[in-house]
Amino acid sequence: MKALLFICHGTRLKKGRIEAEEFVKLCMSQVDVSIKEICFLELAEPSITKGFEACIQKGATSISVIPVFLLSANHIKTDIPKKLHHLKNQYPGIEVIYGRPFGVHEAIPHLLWEKIMNSAVNLKKNTHILLVGRGSSDQDVKRDLEKIASNVQKHYGIPSIQACFLTGSEPSVEEALWSNRYLHDQIIIVPYLLFSGLLINGMKLTINRYQQLSETSVTLCETLGYHPILKEVLLTRINETLETKRYAFS
């Protein structure tokens, strides 16, 4: 019997955890698989182990694992596979198929443009947009976010857009803000994050410090959240994982 196990990142903030669960449940309701569980990599419960074992207790013999993550960083390449290998060894009779994160998807630029348009500011000729990712030491994350920024620019003719990061990669948000201090009258920050969390709070503090010393207008857009485009991207990843064994653990 097939099962779907959704792995979210996790956060200490209850609001962020609830947002993640509600978003995944919305997608789960549109998938015809009888066993569906949600778990978290860290900072929240249930853990991956508990989610995996819940699938087995309900009769699963094949578990398709869906990482609800934006980009392929170390969590996707190392942390989750390590945990799944351990569980596979514990339950050798269970087939485990590992799906893909959202990644560089052609629909994402339209979502980001909508966030920019909903920021309640009028774009100027010298507006600069910062697309802010979580960041990672994995260079694929930097490459992918820069590719997404480039796709937004191509689709909508934005004159100036830059990928930057909260941690682990350069440039940081702070570096990007100060390096553009005298170049632009307006900066719009688009967080490339799924849900609310401590990272957003830290970003707000950075913006407040910057605006105390600069006359440049800075606007912070909302996180990606429950958007229908993200739902469709996740449903695409679910269906491709159910239909293929390219990512199966042997």
Coordinates of N, CA and C in Angstrom, one line a residue:
M1 N 0.8 -1.2 0.0 CA 0.0 0.0 0.0 C 0.9 1.2 0.0
K2 N 0.5 2.2 -0.9 CA 1.3 3.4 -1.0 C 1.0 4.4 0.1
A3 N 2.0 5.2 0.5 CA 1.9 6.3 1.5 C 2.7 7.5 1.0
L4 N 2.2 8.6 1.4 CA 2.9 9.9 1.2 C 3.4 10.4 2.5
L5 N 4.7 10.7 2.6 CA 5.2 11.3 3.8 C 5.8 12.7 3.4
F6 N 5.2 13.8 3.9 CA 5.6 15.1 3.6 C 6.6 15.6 4.7
I7 N 7.8 16.0 4.3 CA 8.7 16.5 5.3 C 8.9 18.0 5.2
C8 N 8.5 18.8 6.2 CA 8.7 20.2 6.3 C 9.9 20.5 7.1
H9 N 10.4 21.7 7.0 CA 11.6 22.1 7.7 C 11.4 22.1 9.2
G10 N 10.4 22.9 9.6 CA 10.1 23.0 11.0 C 10.6 24.4 11.5
T11 N 9.9 24.9 12.6 CA 10.2 26.1 13.2 C 9.8 26.1 14.6
R12 N 10.4 26.9 15.5 CA 10.0 27.0 16.9 C 8.7 27.8 17.0
L13 N 8.4 28.6 16.0 CA 7.2 29.5 16.1 C 6.0 28.7 15.7
K14 N 5.0 28.7 16.6 CA 3.8 27.9 16.4 C 3.1 28.3 15.1
K15 N 3.1 29.7 14.8 CA 2.4 30.2 13.6 C 3.0 29.6 12.4
G16 N 4.3 29.6 12.3 CA 5.0 29.0 11.1 C 4.7 27.5 10.9
R17 N 4.7 26.8 12.0 CA 4.4 25.4 12.0 C 2.9 25.1 11.5
I18 N 2.0 25.9 12.0 CA 0.6 25.8 11.6 C 0.4 26.1 10.1
E19 N 1.1 27.1 9.7 CA 1.1 27.5 8.2 C 1.5 26.4 7.3
A20 N 2.6 25.8 7.7 CA 3.2 24.7 7.0 C 2.2 23.5 6.9
E21 N 1.6 23.1 8.0 CA 0.7 22.0 8.1 C -0.5 22.3 7.3
E22 N -1.1 23.5 7.4 CA -2.3 23.8 6.6 C -2.1 23.8 5.1
F23 N -0.9 24.3 4.7 CA -0.6 24.3 3.3 C -0.5 22.9 2.7
V24 N 0.3 22.0 3.5 CA 0.4 20.6 3.0 C -0.9 19.9 3.0
K25 N -1.7 20.1 4.0 CA -3.0 19.4 4.1 C -3.9 19.8 2.9
L26 N -3.8 21.1 2.5 CA -4.5 21.5 1.3 C -4.2 20.7 0.1
C27 N -2.9 20.5 -0.1 CA -2.4 19.7 -1.2 C -2.7 18.2 -1.0
M28 N -2.6 17.7 0.2 CA -2.9 16.3 0.5 C -4.4 15.9 0.1
S29 N -5.3 16.9 0.3 CA -6.7 16.6 0.0 C -6.9 16.4 -1.5
Q30 N -6.0 16.7 -2.4 CA -6.2 16.6 -3.8 C -5.4 15.4 -4.4
V31 N -4.9 14.5 -3.5 CA -4.1 13.4 -3.9 C -4.8 12.1 -3.4
D32 N -5.0 11.2 -4.4 CA -5.7 10.0 -4.1 C -4.8 8.9 -3.6
V33 N -4.3 9.1 -2.4 CA -3.5 8.1 -1.7 C -4.0 8.0 -0.3
S34 N -4.3 6.8 0.2 CA -5.0 6.6 1.4 C -4.2 7.0 2.7
I35 N -2.9 6.8 2.6 CA -2.0 7.0 3.8 C -1.2 8.3 3.5
K36 N -1.4 9.3 4.3 CA -0.7 10.6 4.2 C -0.3 11.1 5.5
E37 N 1.0 11.5 5.7 CA 1.5 12.0 7.0 C 2.3 13.2 6.8
I38 N 2.4 14.1 7.8 CA 3.2 15.2 7.8 C 4.2 15.1 8.9
C39 N 5.5 15.4 8.7 CA 6.5 15.4 9.7 C 7.5 16.6 9.5
F40 N 8.4 16.7 10.4 CA 9.3 17.9 10.3 C 10.8 17.4 10.5
L41 N 11.7 18.1 9.8 CA 13.1 17.7 9.9 C 13.6 18.1 11.2
E42 N 13.3 19.2 11.7 CA 13.8 19.7 13.0 C 12.9 20.8 13.6
L43 N 13.1 21.0 14.9 CA 12.4 22.1 15.6 C 10.9 22.0 15.8
A44 N 10.3 20.9 15.4 CA 8.9 20.6 15.5 C 8.6 19.1 15.5
E45 N 7.5 18.8 16.0 CA 7.0 17.4 16.0 C 5.8 17.2 15.1
P46 N 5.6 16.0 14.5 CA 6.4 14.8 14.7 C 7.6 14.8 13.9
S47 N 8.6 14.0 14.3 CA 9.9 13.9 13.6 C 9.7 13.0 12.4
I48 N 10.8 13.0 11.6 CA 10.7 12.1 10.4 C 10.5 10.6 10.8
T49 N 11.2 10.2 11.9 CA 11.0 8.8 12.3 C 9.6 8.5 12.7
K50 N 9.0 9.4 13.4 CA 7.6 9.2 13.9 C 6.6 9.2 12.7
G51 N 6.9 10.1 11.7 CA 6.0 10.2 10.5 C 6.2 8.9 9.7
F52 N 7.4 8.5 9.5 CA 7.7 7.2 8.8 C 7.0 6.0 9.4
E53 N 7.1 5.9 10.7 CA 6.6 4.8 11.5 C 5.0 4.9 11.5
A54 N 4.5 6.1 11.5 CA 3.0 6.2 11.4 C 2.5 5.7 10.1
C55 N 3.2 5.9 9.0 CA 2.8 5.3 7.7 C 2.8 3.8 7.7
I56 N 3.9 3.2 8.3 CA 4.0 1.8 8.4 C 2.8 1.2 9.3
Q57 N 2.5 1.8 10.4 CA 1.5 1.4 11.3 C 0.1 1.4 10.6
K58 N 0.0 2.2 9.6 CA -1.3 2.3 8.9 C -1.3 1.3 7.7
G59 N -0.2 0.6 7.5 CA -0.2 -0.5 6.5 C 0.6 -0.2 5.2
A60 N 1.4 0.9 5.3 CA 2.2 1.3 4.1 C 3.3 0.2 3.8
T61 N 3.5 -0.1 2.5 CA 4.6 -0.9 2.1 C 5.5 -0.2 1.1
S62 N 5.0 1.0 0.7 CA 5.8 1.9 -0.2 C 5.6 3.3 0.3
I63 N 6.6 4.0 0.6 CA 6.5 5.4 1.1 C 7.2 6.4 0.2
S64 N 6.4 7.2 -0.4 CA 6.9 8.3 -1.3 C 7.1 9.5 -0.4
V65 N 8.4 10.0 -0.3 CA 8.7 11.1 0.6 C 8.8 12.4 -0.2
I66 N 8.0 13.3 0.2 CA 8.0 14.6 -0.5 C 8.6 15.7 0.4
P67 N 9.8 16.2 0.0 CA 10.4 17.3 0.8 C 9.7 18.6 0.4
V68 N 9.1 19.3 1.4 CA 8.4 20.6 1.2 C 9.5 21.7 1.5
F69 N 10.4 21.7 0.5 CA 11.5 22.7 0.6 C 11.7 23.4 -0.7
L70 N 12.1 24.6 -0.7 CA 12.2 25.4 -1.9 C 13.4 25.0 -2.8
L71 N 14.6 24.8 -2.2 CA 15.8 24.5 -3.0 C 16.5 23.3 -2.5
S72 N 17.4 22.8 -3.3 CA 18.2 21.6 -2.9 C 19.5 22.0 -2.2
A73 N 19.3 22.2 -0.9 CA 20.5 22.5 -0.1 C 20.9 21.2 0.7
N74 N 21.7 21.4 1.7 CA 22.3 20.2 2.5 C 21.2 19.4 3.1
H75 N 20.1 20.0 3.6 CA 19.0 19.3 4.1 C 18.5 18.2 3.1
I76 N 18.3 18.7 1.9 CA 17.8 17.8 0.9 C 18.8 16.7 0.4
K77 N 20.0 17.1 0.3 CA 21.1 16.2 -0.2 C 21.7 15.3 0.8
T78 N 21.7 15.8 2.1 CA 22.4 15.0 3.1 C 21.5 14.6 4.3
D79 N 20.9 15.6 5.0 CA 20.3 15.3 6.2 C 19.1 14.4 6.1
I80 N 18.2 14.7 5.1 CA 17.0 13.8 4.9 C 17.4 12.5 4.4
P81 N 18.2 12.4 3.3 CA 18.6 11.0 2.9 C 19.3 10.2 3.9
K82 N 20.1 10.8 4.8 CA 20.7 10.0 5.9 C 19.7 9.4 6.8
K83 N 18.7 10.2 7.2 CA 17.6 9.7 8.0 C 16.8 8.6 7.3
L84 N 16.5 8.8 6.0 CA 15.8 7.8 5.3 C 16.6 6.5 5.1
H85 N 17.9 6.6 4.9 CA 18.7 5.4 4.8 C 18.6 4.6 6.1
H86 N 18.7 5.3 7.2 CA 18.6 4.7 8.5 C 17.3 4.0 8.7
L87 N 16.2 4.6 8.3 CA 14.9 4.0 8.5 C 14.7 2.9 7.5
K88 N 15.3 3.0 6.3 CA 15.2 1.9 5.3 C 15.9 0.7 5.9
N89 N 17.0 0.9 6.5 CA 17.7 -0.3 7.1 C 16.9 -0.9 8.3
Q90 N 16.2 -0.1 9.0 CA 15.4 -0.6 10.1 C 14.2 -1.3 9.6
Y91 N 13.7 -0.9 8.4 CA 12.5 -1.5 7.8 C 12.8 -1.9 6.4
P92 N 13.6 -3.0 6.2 CA 14.1 -3.3 4.8 C 12.9 -3.7 3.9
G93 N 11.8 -4.1 4.4 CA 10.7 -4.5 3.5 C 9.9 -3.3 3.0
I94 N 10.2 -2.1 3.4 CA 9.5 -0.9 3.0 C 10.2 -0.3 1.8
E95 N 9.5 -0.1 0.7 CA 10.1 0.7 -0.4 C 10.0 2.2 -0.1
V96 N 11.1 2.9 -0.3 CA 11.2 4.3 0.0 C 11.6 5.1 -1.3
I97 N 10.8 6.0 -1.7 CA 11.0 6.8 -2.9 C 11.1 8.3 -2.5
Y98 N 12.2 8.9 -2.9 CA 12.5 10.2 -2.5 C 12.2 11.2 -3.6
G99 N 11.3 12.2 -3.4 CA 11.0 13.2 -4.4 C 11.9 14.4 -4.4
R100 N 11.5 15.4 -5.2 CA 12.3 16.6 -5.3 C 11.7 17.8 -4.6
P101 N 12.5 18.8 -4.2 CA 11.9 20.0 -3.7 C 11.3 20.8 -4.8
F102 N 10.8 22.0 -4.5 CA 10.2 22.9 -5.5 C 11.2 23.2 -6.7
G103 N 12.4 23.6 -6.3 CA 13.5 23.8 -7.3 C 13.2 25.0 -8.2
V104 N 13.9 25.0 -9.3 CA 13.8 26.1 -10.3 C 12.6 25.7 -11.2
H105 N 11.4 26.2 -10.8 CA 10.2 25.9 -11.6 C 9.7 27.1 -12.4
E106 N 9.2 26.8 -13.6 CA 8.9 27.9 -14.5 C 7.7 28.8 -13.9
A107 N 6.9 28.3 -13.0 CA 5.8 29.1 -12.5 C 6.2 30.0 -11.4
I108 N 7.4 29.8 -10.7 CA 7.8 30.6 -9.6 C 7.9 32.1 -9.9
P109 N 8.5 32.5 -11.0 CA 8.6 34.0 -11.3 C 7.2 34.7 -11.2
H110 N 6.2 34.0 -11.6 CA 4.8 34.7 -11.6 C 4.4 34.9 -10.2
L111 N 4.7 34.0 -9.3 CA 4.4 34.2 -7.9 C 5.2 35.4 -7.3
L112 N 6.5 35.4 -7.6 CA 7.3 36.5 -7.0 C 6.9 37.8 -7.5
W113 N 6.5 37.9 -8.8 CA 6.0 39.2 -9.4 C 4.8 39.6 -8.7
E114 N 3.9 38.7 -8.4 CA 2.7 39.0 -7.7 C 3.0 39.6 -6.3
K115 N 3.9 39.0 -5.6 CA 4.3 39.5 -4.3 C 4.9 40.9 -4.4
I116 N 5.6 41.2 -5.4 CA 6.2 42.5 -5.6 C 5.0 43.5 -5.9
M117 N 4.1 43.1 -6.7 CA 3.0 44.0 -7.1 C 2.0 44.2 -5.9
N118 N 2.0 43.3 -5.0 CA 1.1 43.4 -3.8 C 1.8 44.2 -2.6
S119 N 3.0 44.7 -2.9 CA 3.8 45.3 -1.8 C 3.3 46.8 -1.6
A120 N 2.3 47.2 -2.4 CA 1.7 48.5 -2.2 C 2.7 49.7 -2.5
V121 N 3.7 49.5 -3.3 CA 4.5 50.5 -3.7 C 4.6 50.6 -5.3
N122 N 4.8 51.8 -5.8 CA 5.0 52.0 -7.2 C 6.4 51.8 -7.6
L123 N 6.7 50.9 -8.5 CA 8.1 50.7 -9.0 C 8.6 51.9 -9.7
K124 N 9.8 52.3 -9.4 CA 10.5 53.4 -10.1 C 11.5 52.8 -11.0
K125 N 12.0 53.7 -11.9 CA 13.0 53.3 -12.9 C 14.3 52.7 -12.2
N126 N 14.6 53.2 -11.1 CA 15.8 52.8 -10.4 C 15.5 51.9 -9.2
T127 N 14.4 51.3 -9.2 CA 14.1 50.4 -8.1 C 15.0 49.1 -8.1
H128 N 15.5 48.7 -7.0 CA 16.3 47.5 -6.9 C 15.6 46.5 -6.1
I129 N 15.5 45.3 -6.6 CA 14.8 44.2 -5.9 C 15.8 43.2 -5.3
L130 N 15.7 42.8 -4.1 CA 16.5 41.8 -3.4 C 15.7 40.6 -3.2
L131 N 16.0 39.5 -3.9 CA 15.4 38.2 -3.7 C 16.2 37.5 -2.6
V132 N 15.6 37.3 -1.4 CA 16.4 36.8 -0.3 C 16.1 35.4 0.1
G133 N 17.1 34.5 0.0 CA 17.0 33.1 0.3 C 17.5 32.8 1.7
R134 N 17.2 31.6 2.2 CA 17.7 31.2 3.5 C 19.3 31.1 3.5
G135 N 19.8 30.6 2.4 CA 21.3 30.5 2.3 C 21.8 29.1 2.7
S136 N 23.0 28.8 2.2 CA 23.6 27.5 2.4 C 25.0 27.5 1.9
S137 N 25.8 26.6 2.5 CA 27.2 26.5 2.0 C 27.2 25.7 0.7
D138 N 26.1 25.1 0.3 CA 26.0 24.4 -1.0 C 25.8 25.4 -2.1
Q139 N 26.7 25.4 -3.0 CA 26.7 26.4 -4.1 C 25.5 26.2 -5.1
D140 N 24.9 25.1 -5.1 CA 23.7 24.9 -5.9 C 22.6 25.8 -5.5
V141 N 22.5 26.1 -4.2 CA 21.5 27.0 -3.7 C 21.7 28.4 -4.2
K142 N 22.9 28.9 -4.2 CA 23.2 30.2 -4.8 C 22.9 30.2 -6.2
R143 N 23.3 29.2 -7.0 CA 23.1 29.1 -8.4 C 21.6 29.1 -8.7
D144 N 20.8 28.3 -8.0 CA 19.4 28.2 -8.2 C 18.6 29.5 -7.9
L145 N 19.0 30.2 -6.8 CA 18.3 31.4 -6.5 C 18.6 32.5 -7.5
E146 N 19.9 32.5 -8.0 CA 20.3 33.5 -9.0 C 19.5 33.2 -10.3
K147 N 19.3 31.9 -10.6 CA 18.6 31.6 -11.8 C 17.1 32.0 -11.7
I148 N 16.5 31.8 -10.5 CA 15.1 32.3 -10.3 C 15.0 33.8 -10.4
A149 N 16.0 34.5 -9.9 CA 16.0 36.0 -10.0 C 16.1 36.4 -11.5
S150 N 17.0 35.7 -12.2 CA 17.1 36.0 -13.6 C 15.8 35.7 -14.4
N151 N 15.1 34.6 -14.0 CA 13.9 34.3 -14.7 C 12.8 35.4 -14.4
V152 N 12.8 35.9 -13.2 CA 11.8 37.0 -12.9 C 12.2 38.2 -13.8
Q153 N 13.4 38.5 -13.9 CA 13.9 39.7 -14.7 C 13.5 39.5 -16.1
K154 N 13.7 38.3 -16.7 CA 13.4 38.1 -18.1 C 11.9 38.1 -18.3
H155 N 11.1 37.6 -17.4 CA 9.6 37.6 -17.6 C 9.0 38.9 -17.5
Y156 N 9.5 39.8 -16.6 CA 8.8 41.0 -16.3 C 9.7 42.3 -16.6
G157 N 10.8 42.1 -17.1 CA 11.6 43.3 -17.5 C 12.1 44.1 -16.4
I158 N 12.3 43.5 -15.2 CA 12.8 44.3 -14.1 C 14.2 44.7 -14.3
P159 N 14.5 46.0 -14.2 CA 15.9 46.5 -14.5 C 17.0 46.0 -13.6
S160 N 16.6 45.9 -12.3 CA 17.7 45.5 -11.3 C 17.1 44.6 -10.3
I161 N 17.7 43.4 -10.2 CA 17.3 42.4 -9.2 C 18.5 41.6 -8.8
Q162 N 18.6 41.2 -7.6 CA 19.8 40.6 -7.0 C 19.4 39.5 -6.0
A163 N 20.0 38.4 -6.1 CA 19.8 37.3 -5.1 C 20.8 37.5 -3.9
C164 N 20.3 37.4 -2.7 CA 21.1 37.5 -1.5 C 20.6 36.6 -0.5
F165 N 21.3 36.5 0.7 CA 21.0 35.4 1.6 C 21.1 35.8 3.0
L166 N 20.3 35.0 3.8 CA 20.3 35.3 5.3 C 21.5 34.7 6.0
T167 N 22.0 33.6 5.5 CA 23.1 32.9 6.1 C 23.8 31.9 5.1
G168 N 25.0 31.7 5.4 CA 25.7 30.6 4.6 C 26.2 30.9 3.2
S169 N 25.7 32.0 2.6 CA 26.1 32.4 1.3 C 26.2 33.9 1.2
E170 N 26.9 34.3 0.2 CA 27.1 35.8 0.0 C 26.5 36.2 -1.4
P171 N 26.1 37.5 -1.5 CA 26.1 38.5 -0.4 C 25.0 38.3 0.6
S172 N 25.2 38.8 1.8 CA 24.2 38.8 2.8 C 23.2 39.9 2.5
V173 N 22.0 39.8 3.2 CA 21.0 40.9 3.0 C 21.6 42.2 3.4
E174 N 22.3 42.3 4.5 CA 22.9 43.5 5.0 C 23.9 44.1 4.0
E175 N 24.8 43.2 3.4 CA 25.8 43.6 2.4 C 25.1 44.2 1.2
A176 N 24.0 43.5 0.8 CA 23.3 43.9 -0.4 C 22.6 45.3 -0.2
L177 N 22.1 45.5 1.0 CA 21.4 46.8 1.3 C 22.5 47.9 1.2
W178 N 23.6 47.7 1.9 CA 24.5 48.8 2.0 C 25.3 49.1 0.7
S179 N 25.5 48.0 -0.1 CA 26.2 48.2 -1.4 C 25.3 49.0 -2.4
N180 N 24.0 49.0 -2.1 CA 23.1 49.7 -3.0 C 22.6 51.0 -2.4
R181 N 23.2 51.4 -1.3 CA 22.7 52.6 -0.6 C 22.5 53.8 -1.4
Y182 N 23.5 54.1 -2.3 CA 23.5 55.3 -3.1 C 23.1 55.1 -4.5
L183 N 22.8 53.9 -4.9 CA 22.5 53.6 -6.3 C 21.0 53.6 -6.6
H184 N 20.2 53.4 -5.6 CA 18.7 53.3 -5.8 C 17.9 54.1 -4.8
D185 N 16.8 54.6 -5.2 CA 15.9 55.4 -4.3 C 15.0 54.4 -3.6
Q186 N 14.8 53.2 -4.1 CA 13.8 52.3 -3.6 C 14.4 50.9 -3.7
I187 N 14.2 50.2 -2.6 CA 14.6 48.7 -2.5 C 13.4 47.9 -2.1
I188 N 13.1 46.9 -2.8 CA 12.0 46.0 -2.4 C 12.6 44.6 -2.1
I189 N 12.4 44.1 -0.9 CA 12.9 42.8 -0.5 C 11.9 41.8 -0.6
V190 N 12.2 40.7 -1.3 CA 11.2 39.6 -1.5 C 11.8 38.4 -0.8
P191 N 11.3 38.0 0.3 CA 11.8 36.8 1.0 C 11.4 35.5 0.3
Y192 N 12.5 34.8 -0.1 CA 12.2 33.5 -0.7 C 12.1 32.4 0.3
L193 N 11.1 32.5 1.1 CA 10.9 31.6 2.3 C 9.4 31.2 2.2
L194 N 9.2 29.9 2.6 CA 7.8 29.4 2.5 C 6.9 30.1 3.5
F195 N 7.3 30.2 4.8 CA 6.4 30.6 5.8 C 7.1 31.5 6.8
S196 N 6.3 32.0 7.8 CA 6.8 32.9 8.8 C 7.8 32.1 9.7
G197 N 8.7 32.9 10.3 CA 9.6 32.2 11.2 C 10.6 33.2 11.8
L198 N 11.6 32.8 12.6 CA 12.5 33.6 13.2 C 13.4 34.4 12.2
L199 N 13.6 33.8 11.0 CA 14.4 34.5 10.0 C 13.7 35.8 9.5
I200 N 12.4 35.8 9.4 CA 11.7 37.0 9.0 C 11.9 38.1 10.1
N201 N 11.8 37.7 11.3 CA 12.0 38.6 12.4 C 13.4 39.3 12.4
G202 N 14.4 38.4 12.1 CA 15.8 38.9 12.0 C 15.9 39.9 10.8
M203 N 15.2 39.6 9.7 CA 15.3 40.4 8.5 C 14.7 41.8 8.8
K204 N 13.6 41.8 9.6 CA 13.0 43.1 9.9 C 13.9 44.0 10.8
L205 N 14.7 43.3 11.7 CA 15.6 44.1 12.5 C 16.7 44.7 11.6
T206 N 17.2 43.9 10.6 CA 18.2 44.4 9.7 C 17.7 45.6 8.9
I207 N 16.5 45.5 8.5 CA 15.9 46.6 7.7 C 15.8 47.9 8.6
N208 N 15.3 47.7 9.8 CA 15.1 48.8 10.7 C 16.5 49.5 11.0
R209 N 17.5 48.7 11.2 CA 18.9 49.3 11.4 C 19.3 50.1 10.2
Y210 N 19.1 49.5 9.0 CA 19.5 50.2 7.8 C 18.7 51.5 7.6
Q211 N 17.4 51.5 7.8 CA 16.6 52.7 7.5 C 16.9 53.8 8.5
Q212 N 17.4 53.5 9.7 CA 17.8 54.6 10.6 C 19.0 55.4 10.1
L213 N 19.8 54.8 9.1 CA 21.0 55.4 8.7 C 21.0 55.7 7.2
S214 N 19.8 55.4 6.5 CA 19.8 55.6 5.1 C 18.4 56.2 4.7
E215 N 18.4 57.0 3.7 CA 17.1 57.6 3.2 C 16.5 56.8 2.1
T216 N 17.1 55.7 1.7 CA 16.5 54.8 0.7 C 15.3 54.1 1.3
S217 N 14.2 54.2 0.5 CA 13.0 53.5 0.9 C 13.1 52.0 0.8
V218 N 12.8 51.2 1.8 CA 12.9 49.8 1.8 C 11.5 49.2 2.1
T219 N 11.0 48.3 1.3 CA 9.8 47.6 1.5 C 10.0 46.1 1.6
L220 N 9.4 45.5 2.6 CA 9.5 44.0 2.8 C 8.2 43.4 2.3
C221 N 8.3 42.5 1.3 CA 7.2 41.7 0.9 C 6.8 40.6 1.8
E222 N 5.7 40.0 1.6 CA 5.3 38.8 2.4 C 6.0 37.6 1.9
T223 N 6.1 36.6 2.8 CA 6.7 35.3 2.4 C 5.7 34.6 1.4
L224 N 6.2 33.5 0.8 CA 5.4 32.9 -0.3 C 4.1 32.3 0.2
G225 N 4.1 31.7 1.4 CA 2.8 31.3 2.0 C 2.0 30.3 1.2
Y226 N 0.7 30.5 1.2 CA -0.3 29.5 0.7 C -0.6 29.6 -0.8
H227 N 0.2 30.3 -1.5 CA -0.2 30.7 -2.9 C -0.6 29.5 -3.7
P228 N -1.6 29.7 -4.5 CA -2.0 28.6 -5.4 C -0.9 28.1 -6.4
I229 N 0.0 29.0 -6.8 CA 1.1 28.5 -7.7 C 1.9 27.5 -6.9
L230 N 2.2 27.8 -5.7 CA 3.1 26.9 -4.9 C 2.3 25.5 -4.7
K231 N 1.0 25.6 -4.6 CA 0.3 24.4 -4.4 C 0.4 23.5 -5.7
E232 N 0.3 24.2 -6.8 CA 0.4 23.5 -8.1 C 1.8 22.9 -8.3
V233 N 2.8 23.6 -7.9 CA 4.2 23.1 -8.0 C 4.3 21.9 -7.1
L234 N 3.8 22.0 -5.9 CA 3.9 20.8 -5.0 C 3.2 19.6 -5.5
L235 N 2.0 19.8 -6.1 CA 1.2 18.7 -6.6 C 2.0 18.1 -7.8
T236 N 2.7 18.9 -8.6 CA 3.5 18.4 -9.7 C 4.6 17.5 -9.1
R237 N 5.2 17.9 -8.0 CA 6.3 17.1 -7.4 C 5.7 15.8 -6.8
I238 N 4.5 15.9 -6.2 CA 3.9 14.7 -5.7 C 3.6 13.7 -6.7
N239 N 3.0 14.1 -7.8 CA 2.6 13.2 -8.9 C 3.8 12.6 -9.6
E240 N 4.9 13.3 -9.8 CA 6.1 12.8 -10.4 C 6.7 11.7 -9.5
T241 N 6.6 12.0 -8.2 CA 7.2 11.0 -7.3 C 6.4 9.7 -7.2
L242 N 5.1 9.8 -7.3 CA 4.3 8.6 -7.3 C 4.4 7.8 -8.5
E243 N 4.8 8.5 -9.6 CA 4.9 7.8 -10.9 C 6.2 7.3 -11.3
T244 N 7.3 7.6 -10.5 CA 8.6 7.2 -10.9 C 9.3 6.6 -9.7
K245 N 10.4 5.8 -10.0 CA 11.3 5.3 -9.0 C 12.7 5.8 -9.2
R246 N 12.8 6.9 -9.8 CA 14.2 7.5 -10.1 C 14.9 7.8 -8.8
Y247 N 14.1 8.2 -7.8 CA 14.7 8.6 -6.5 C 14.6 7.6 -5.4
A248 N 14.4 6.4 -5.8 CA 14.2 5.3 -4.8 C 15.5 5.0 -4.1
F249 N 15.3 4.6 -2.8 CA 16.5 4.1 -2.1 C 16.5 2.6 -2.2
S250 N 17.7 2.1 -2.6 CA 17.8 0.6 -2.8 C 18.0 -0.1 -1.5

